[in-house]
CSV table of C-alpha atoms in Angstrom, one decimal:
chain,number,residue,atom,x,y,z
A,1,UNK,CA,-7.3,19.2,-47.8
A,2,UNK,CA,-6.4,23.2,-48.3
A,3,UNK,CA,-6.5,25.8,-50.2
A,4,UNK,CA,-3.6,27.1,-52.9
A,5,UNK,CA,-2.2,30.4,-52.8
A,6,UNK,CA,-3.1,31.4,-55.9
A,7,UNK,CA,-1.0,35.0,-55.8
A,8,UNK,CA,1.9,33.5,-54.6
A,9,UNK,CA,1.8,30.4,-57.3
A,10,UNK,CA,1.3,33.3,-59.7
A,11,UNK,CA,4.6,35.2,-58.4
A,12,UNK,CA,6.6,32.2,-58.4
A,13,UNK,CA,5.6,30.6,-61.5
A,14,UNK,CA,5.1,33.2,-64.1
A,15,UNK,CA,8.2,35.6,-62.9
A,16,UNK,CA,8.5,38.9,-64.3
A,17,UNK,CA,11.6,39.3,-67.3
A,18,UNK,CA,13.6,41.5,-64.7
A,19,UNK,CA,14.5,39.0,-62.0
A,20,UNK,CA,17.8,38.2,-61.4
A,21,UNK,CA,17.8,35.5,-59.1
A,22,UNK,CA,15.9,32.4,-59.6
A,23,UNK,CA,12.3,32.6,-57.2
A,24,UNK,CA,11.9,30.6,-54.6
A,25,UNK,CA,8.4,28.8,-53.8
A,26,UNK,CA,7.1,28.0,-50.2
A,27,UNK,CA,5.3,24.7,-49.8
A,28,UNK,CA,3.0,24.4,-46.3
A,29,UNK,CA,3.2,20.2,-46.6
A,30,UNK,CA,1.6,20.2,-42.9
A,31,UNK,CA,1.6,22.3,-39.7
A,32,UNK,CA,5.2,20.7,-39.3
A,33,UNK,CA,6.7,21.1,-42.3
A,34,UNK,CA,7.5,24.3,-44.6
A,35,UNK,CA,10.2,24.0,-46.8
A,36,UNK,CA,11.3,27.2,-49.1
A,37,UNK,CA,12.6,25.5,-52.4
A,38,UNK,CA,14.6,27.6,-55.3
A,39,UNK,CA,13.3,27.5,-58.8
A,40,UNK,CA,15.2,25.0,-60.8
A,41,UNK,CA,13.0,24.7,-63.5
A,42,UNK,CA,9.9,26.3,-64.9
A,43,UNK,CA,8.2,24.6,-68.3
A,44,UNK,CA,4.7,25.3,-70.1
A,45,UNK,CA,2.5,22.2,-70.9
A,46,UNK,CA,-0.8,22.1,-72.9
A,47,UNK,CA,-2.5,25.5,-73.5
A,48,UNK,CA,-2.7,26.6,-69.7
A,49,UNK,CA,0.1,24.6,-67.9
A,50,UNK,CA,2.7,25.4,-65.8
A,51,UNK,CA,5.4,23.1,-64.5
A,52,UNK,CA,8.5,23.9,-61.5
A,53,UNK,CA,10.9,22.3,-60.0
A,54,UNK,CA,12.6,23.3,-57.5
A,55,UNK,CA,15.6,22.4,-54.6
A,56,UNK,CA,16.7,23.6,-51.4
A,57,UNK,CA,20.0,25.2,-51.8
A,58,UNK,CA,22.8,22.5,-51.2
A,59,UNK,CA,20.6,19.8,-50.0
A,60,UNK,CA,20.3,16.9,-53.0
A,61,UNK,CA,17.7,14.8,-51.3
A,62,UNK,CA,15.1,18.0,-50.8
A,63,UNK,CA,13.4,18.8,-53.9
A,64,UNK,CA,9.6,19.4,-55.1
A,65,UNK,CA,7.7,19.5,-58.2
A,66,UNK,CA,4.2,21.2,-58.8
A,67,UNK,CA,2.5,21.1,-62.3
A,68,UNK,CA,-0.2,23.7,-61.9
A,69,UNK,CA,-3.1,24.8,-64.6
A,70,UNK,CA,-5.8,28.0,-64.7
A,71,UNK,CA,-2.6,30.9,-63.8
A,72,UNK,CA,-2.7,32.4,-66.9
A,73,UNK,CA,-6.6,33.0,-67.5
A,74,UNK,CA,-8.3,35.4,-65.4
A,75,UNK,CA,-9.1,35.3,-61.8
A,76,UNK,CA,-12.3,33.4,-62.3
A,77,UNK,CA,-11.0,30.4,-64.2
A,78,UNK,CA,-10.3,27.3,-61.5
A,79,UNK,CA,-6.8,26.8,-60.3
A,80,UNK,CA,-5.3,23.1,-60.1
A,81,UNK,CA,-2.6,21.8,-58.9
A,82,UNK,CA,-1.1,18.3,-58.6
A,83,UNK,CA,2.8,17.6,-57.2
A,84,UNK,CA,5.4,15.6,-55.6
A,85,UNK,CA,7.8,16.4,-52.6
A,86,UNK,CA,10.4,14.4,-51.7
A,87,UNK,CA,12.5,15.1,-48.0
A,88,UNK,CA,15.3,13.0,-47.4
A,89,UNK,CA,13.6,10.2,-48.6
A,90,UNK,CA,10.1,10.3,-47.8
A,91,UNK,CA,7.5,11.2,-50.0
A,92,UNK,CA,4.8,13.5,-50.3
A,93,UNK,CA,2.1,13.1,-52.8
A,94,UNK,CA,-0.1,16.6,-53.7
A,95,UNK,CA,-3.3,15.8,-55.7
A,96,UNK,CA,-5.9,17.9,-56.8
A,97,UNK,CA,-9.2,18.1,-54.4
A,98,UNK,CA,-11.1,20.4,-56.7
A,99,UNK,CA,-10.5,23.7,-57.8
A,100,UNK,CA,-7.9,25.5,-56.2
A,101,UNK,CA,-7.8,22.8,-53.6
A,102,UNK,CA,-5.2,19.7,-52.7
A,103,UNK,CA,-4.9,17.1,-50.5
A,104,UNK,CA,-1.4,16.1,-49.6
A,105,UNK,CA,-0.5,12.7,-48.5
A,106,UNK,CA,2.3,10.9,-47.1
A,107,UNK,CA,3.4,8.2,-49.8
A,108,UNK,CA,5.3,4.9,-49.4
A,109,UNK,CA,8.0,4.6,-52.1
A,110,UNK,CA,7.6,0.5,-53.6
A,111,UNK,CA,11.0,-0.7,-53.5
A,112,UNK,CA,12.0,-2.8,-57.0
A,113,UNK,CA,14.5,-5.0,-57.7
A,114,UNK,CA,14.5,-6.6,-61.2
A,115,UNK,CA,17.5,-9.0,-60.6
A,116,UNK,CA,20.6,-9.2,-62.6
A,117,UNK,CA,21.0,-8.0,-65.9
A,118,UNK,CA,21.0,-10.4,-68.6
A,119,UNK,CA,22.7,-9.0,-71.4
A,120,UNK,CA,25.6,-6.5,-71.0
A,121,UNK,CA,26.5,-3.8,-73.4
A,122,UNK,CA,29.5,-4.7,-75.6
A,123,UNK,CA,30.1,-0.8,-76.8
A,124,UNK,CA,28.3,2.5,-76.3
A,125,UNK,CA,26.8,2.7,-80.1
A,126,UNK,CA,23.1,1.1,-81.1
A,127,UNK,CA,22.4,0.1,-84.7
A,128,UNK,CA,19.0,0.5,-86.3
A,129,UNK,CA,18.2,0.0,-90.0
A,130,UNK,CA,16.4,2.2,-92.2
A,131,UNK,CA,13.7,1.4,-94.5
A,132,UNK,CA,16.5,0.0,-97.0
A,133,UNK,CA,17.8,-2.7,-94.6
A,134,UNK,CA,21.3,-0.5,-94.1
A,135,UNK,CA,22.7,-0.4,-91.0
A,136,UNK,CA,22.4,3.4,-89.1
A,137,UNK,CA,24.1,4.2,-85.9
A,138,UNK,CA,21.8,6.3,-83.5
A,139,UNK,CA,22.6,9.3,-82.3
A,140,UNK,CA,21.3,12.3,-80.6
A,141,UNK,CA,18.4,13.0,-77.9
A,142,UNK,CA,16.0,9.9,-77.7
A,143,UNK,CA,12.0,11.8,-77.9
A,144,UNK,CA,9.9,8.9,-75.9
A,145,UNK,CA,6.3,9.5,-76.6
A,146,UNK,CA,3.8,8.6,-74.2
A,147,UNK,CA,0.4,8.0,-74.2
A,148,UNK,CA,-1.9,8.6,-71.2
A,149,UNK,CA,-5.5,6.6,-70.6
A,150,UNK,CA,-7.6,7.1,-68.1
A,151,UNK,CA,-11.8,6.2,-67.8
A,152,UNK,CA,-13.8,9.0,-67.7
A,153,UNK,CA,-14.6,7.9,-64.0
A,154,UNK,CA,-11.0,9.3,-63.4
A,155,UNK,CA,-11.3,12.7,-64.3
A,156,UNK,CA,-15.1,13.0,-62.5
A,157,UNK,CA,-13.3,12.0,-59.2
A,158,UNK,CA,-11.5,15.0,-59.1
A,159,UNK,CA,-14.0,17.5,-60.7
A,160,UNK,CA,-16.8,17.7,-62.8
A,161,UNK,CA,-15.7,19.0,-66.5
A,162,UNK,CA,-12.7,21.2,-67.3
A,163,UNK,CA,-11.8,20.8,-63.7
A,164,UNK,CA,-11.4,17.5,-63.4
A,165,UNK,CA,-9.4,17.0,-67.2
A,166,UNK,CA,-7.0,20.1,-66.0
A,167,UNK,CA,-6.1,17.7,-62.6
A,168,UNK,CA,-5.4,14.6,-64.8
A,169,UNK,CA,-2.9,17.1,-67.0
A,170,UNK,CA,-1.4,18.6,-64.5
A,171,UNK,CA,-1.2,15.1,-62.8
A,172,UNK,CA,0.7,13.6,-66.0
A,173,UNK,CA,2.7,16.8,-66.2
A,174,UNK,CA,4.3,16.0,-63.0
A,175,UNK,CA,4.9,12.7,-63.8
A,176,UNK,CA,6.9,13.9,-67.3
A,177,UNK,CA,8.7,16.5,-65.2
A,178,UNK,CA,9.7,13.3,-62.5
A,179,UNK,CA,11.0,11.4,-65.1
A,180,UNK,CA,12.7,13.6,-67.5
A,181,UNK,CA,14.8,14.7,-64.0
A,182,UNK,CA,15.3,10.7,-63.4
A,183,UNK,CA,16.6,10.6,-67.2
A,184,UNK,CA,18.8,13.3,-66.4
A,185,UNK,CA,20.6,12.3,-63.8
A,186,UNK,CA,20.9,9.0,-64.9
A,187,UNK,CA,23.3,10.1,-68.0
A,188,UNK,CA,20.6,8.5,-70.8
A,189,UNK,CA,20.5,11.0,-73.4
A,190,UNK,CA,16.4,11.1,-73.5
């Protein structure tokens, strides 16, 4: 468990309008490992929350993601953060341990297979029908909306409060960020 560097999340998350070159973030995974990653990506979520992704320069299997909530409100309002590292393969899971606090973890990536596929795609086009029965091709950028449920034990396990509800939306925000980069580079149009 350690700290966050709240000044430095700050810098790198909410950049002022005048930089020219994308920011870089530093993440301290361990005493052995510091990686510098560039900004690909910053997006708000909810009212307070700030996600980044970010790559080392010309390395593909180096990349991080960090959904963070509390930089934007003043210096007393608790900072959390929840993320995801990945290094040439191996994973590294950040979770909240209470305000302005995480613990990182090694992870162990499950390995899926789901056997062959049983229907093939004849052509590139899907039909849907409207509510007259007529046939409508789709088209355009699929929206998938998810919905998130936790117990209440969830949220207390990380914080009491506003505490422990900003790690589980920081927590989901990472996972949207994840996937939305999985959709993207697998050439689905979601």
């Amino acid at each position: 468990i350690t700290g966050l560097d709240v000044a430095a999340l700050r810098a790198a998350l909410m950049p002022s309008q005048t930089e020219a070159e994308p920011l870089s973030l530093t993440l301290n995974l361990f005493d052995d490992i510091v990686l510098t990653l560039r900004t690909a990506l910053i997006e708000s979520f909810g009212s307070d929350g700030l996600t980044w992704r970010g790559q080392l320069p010309g390395v593909a299997n180096v990349r991080g993601y960090l959904s963070v909530t509390g930089l934007r409100k003043d210096n007393y309002s608790p900072v959390t953060a929840s993320g995801h590292v990945v290094i040439n393969g191996q994973d590294y899971a950040i979770f909240p341990a209470g305000p302005g606090r995480v613990q990182i973890v090694i992870t162990q990536v499950m390995k899926a297979w789901c056997g062959d596929i049983l229907f093939t795609d004849q052509d590139d086009t899907t039909t849907y029908y409207d509510a007259a029965g007529d046939p409508q091709i789709a088209g355009g950028t699929a929206v998938i909306h998810i919905l998130a449920l936790y117990p209440t034990s969830t949220k207390q396990n990380f914080a009491a409060g506003a505490a422990g509800a900003a790690a589980i939306e920081a927590m989901m925000a990472t996972a949207q960020t994840m996937t939305n980069e999985a959709f993207l580079h697998s050439g689905i149009d979601a």
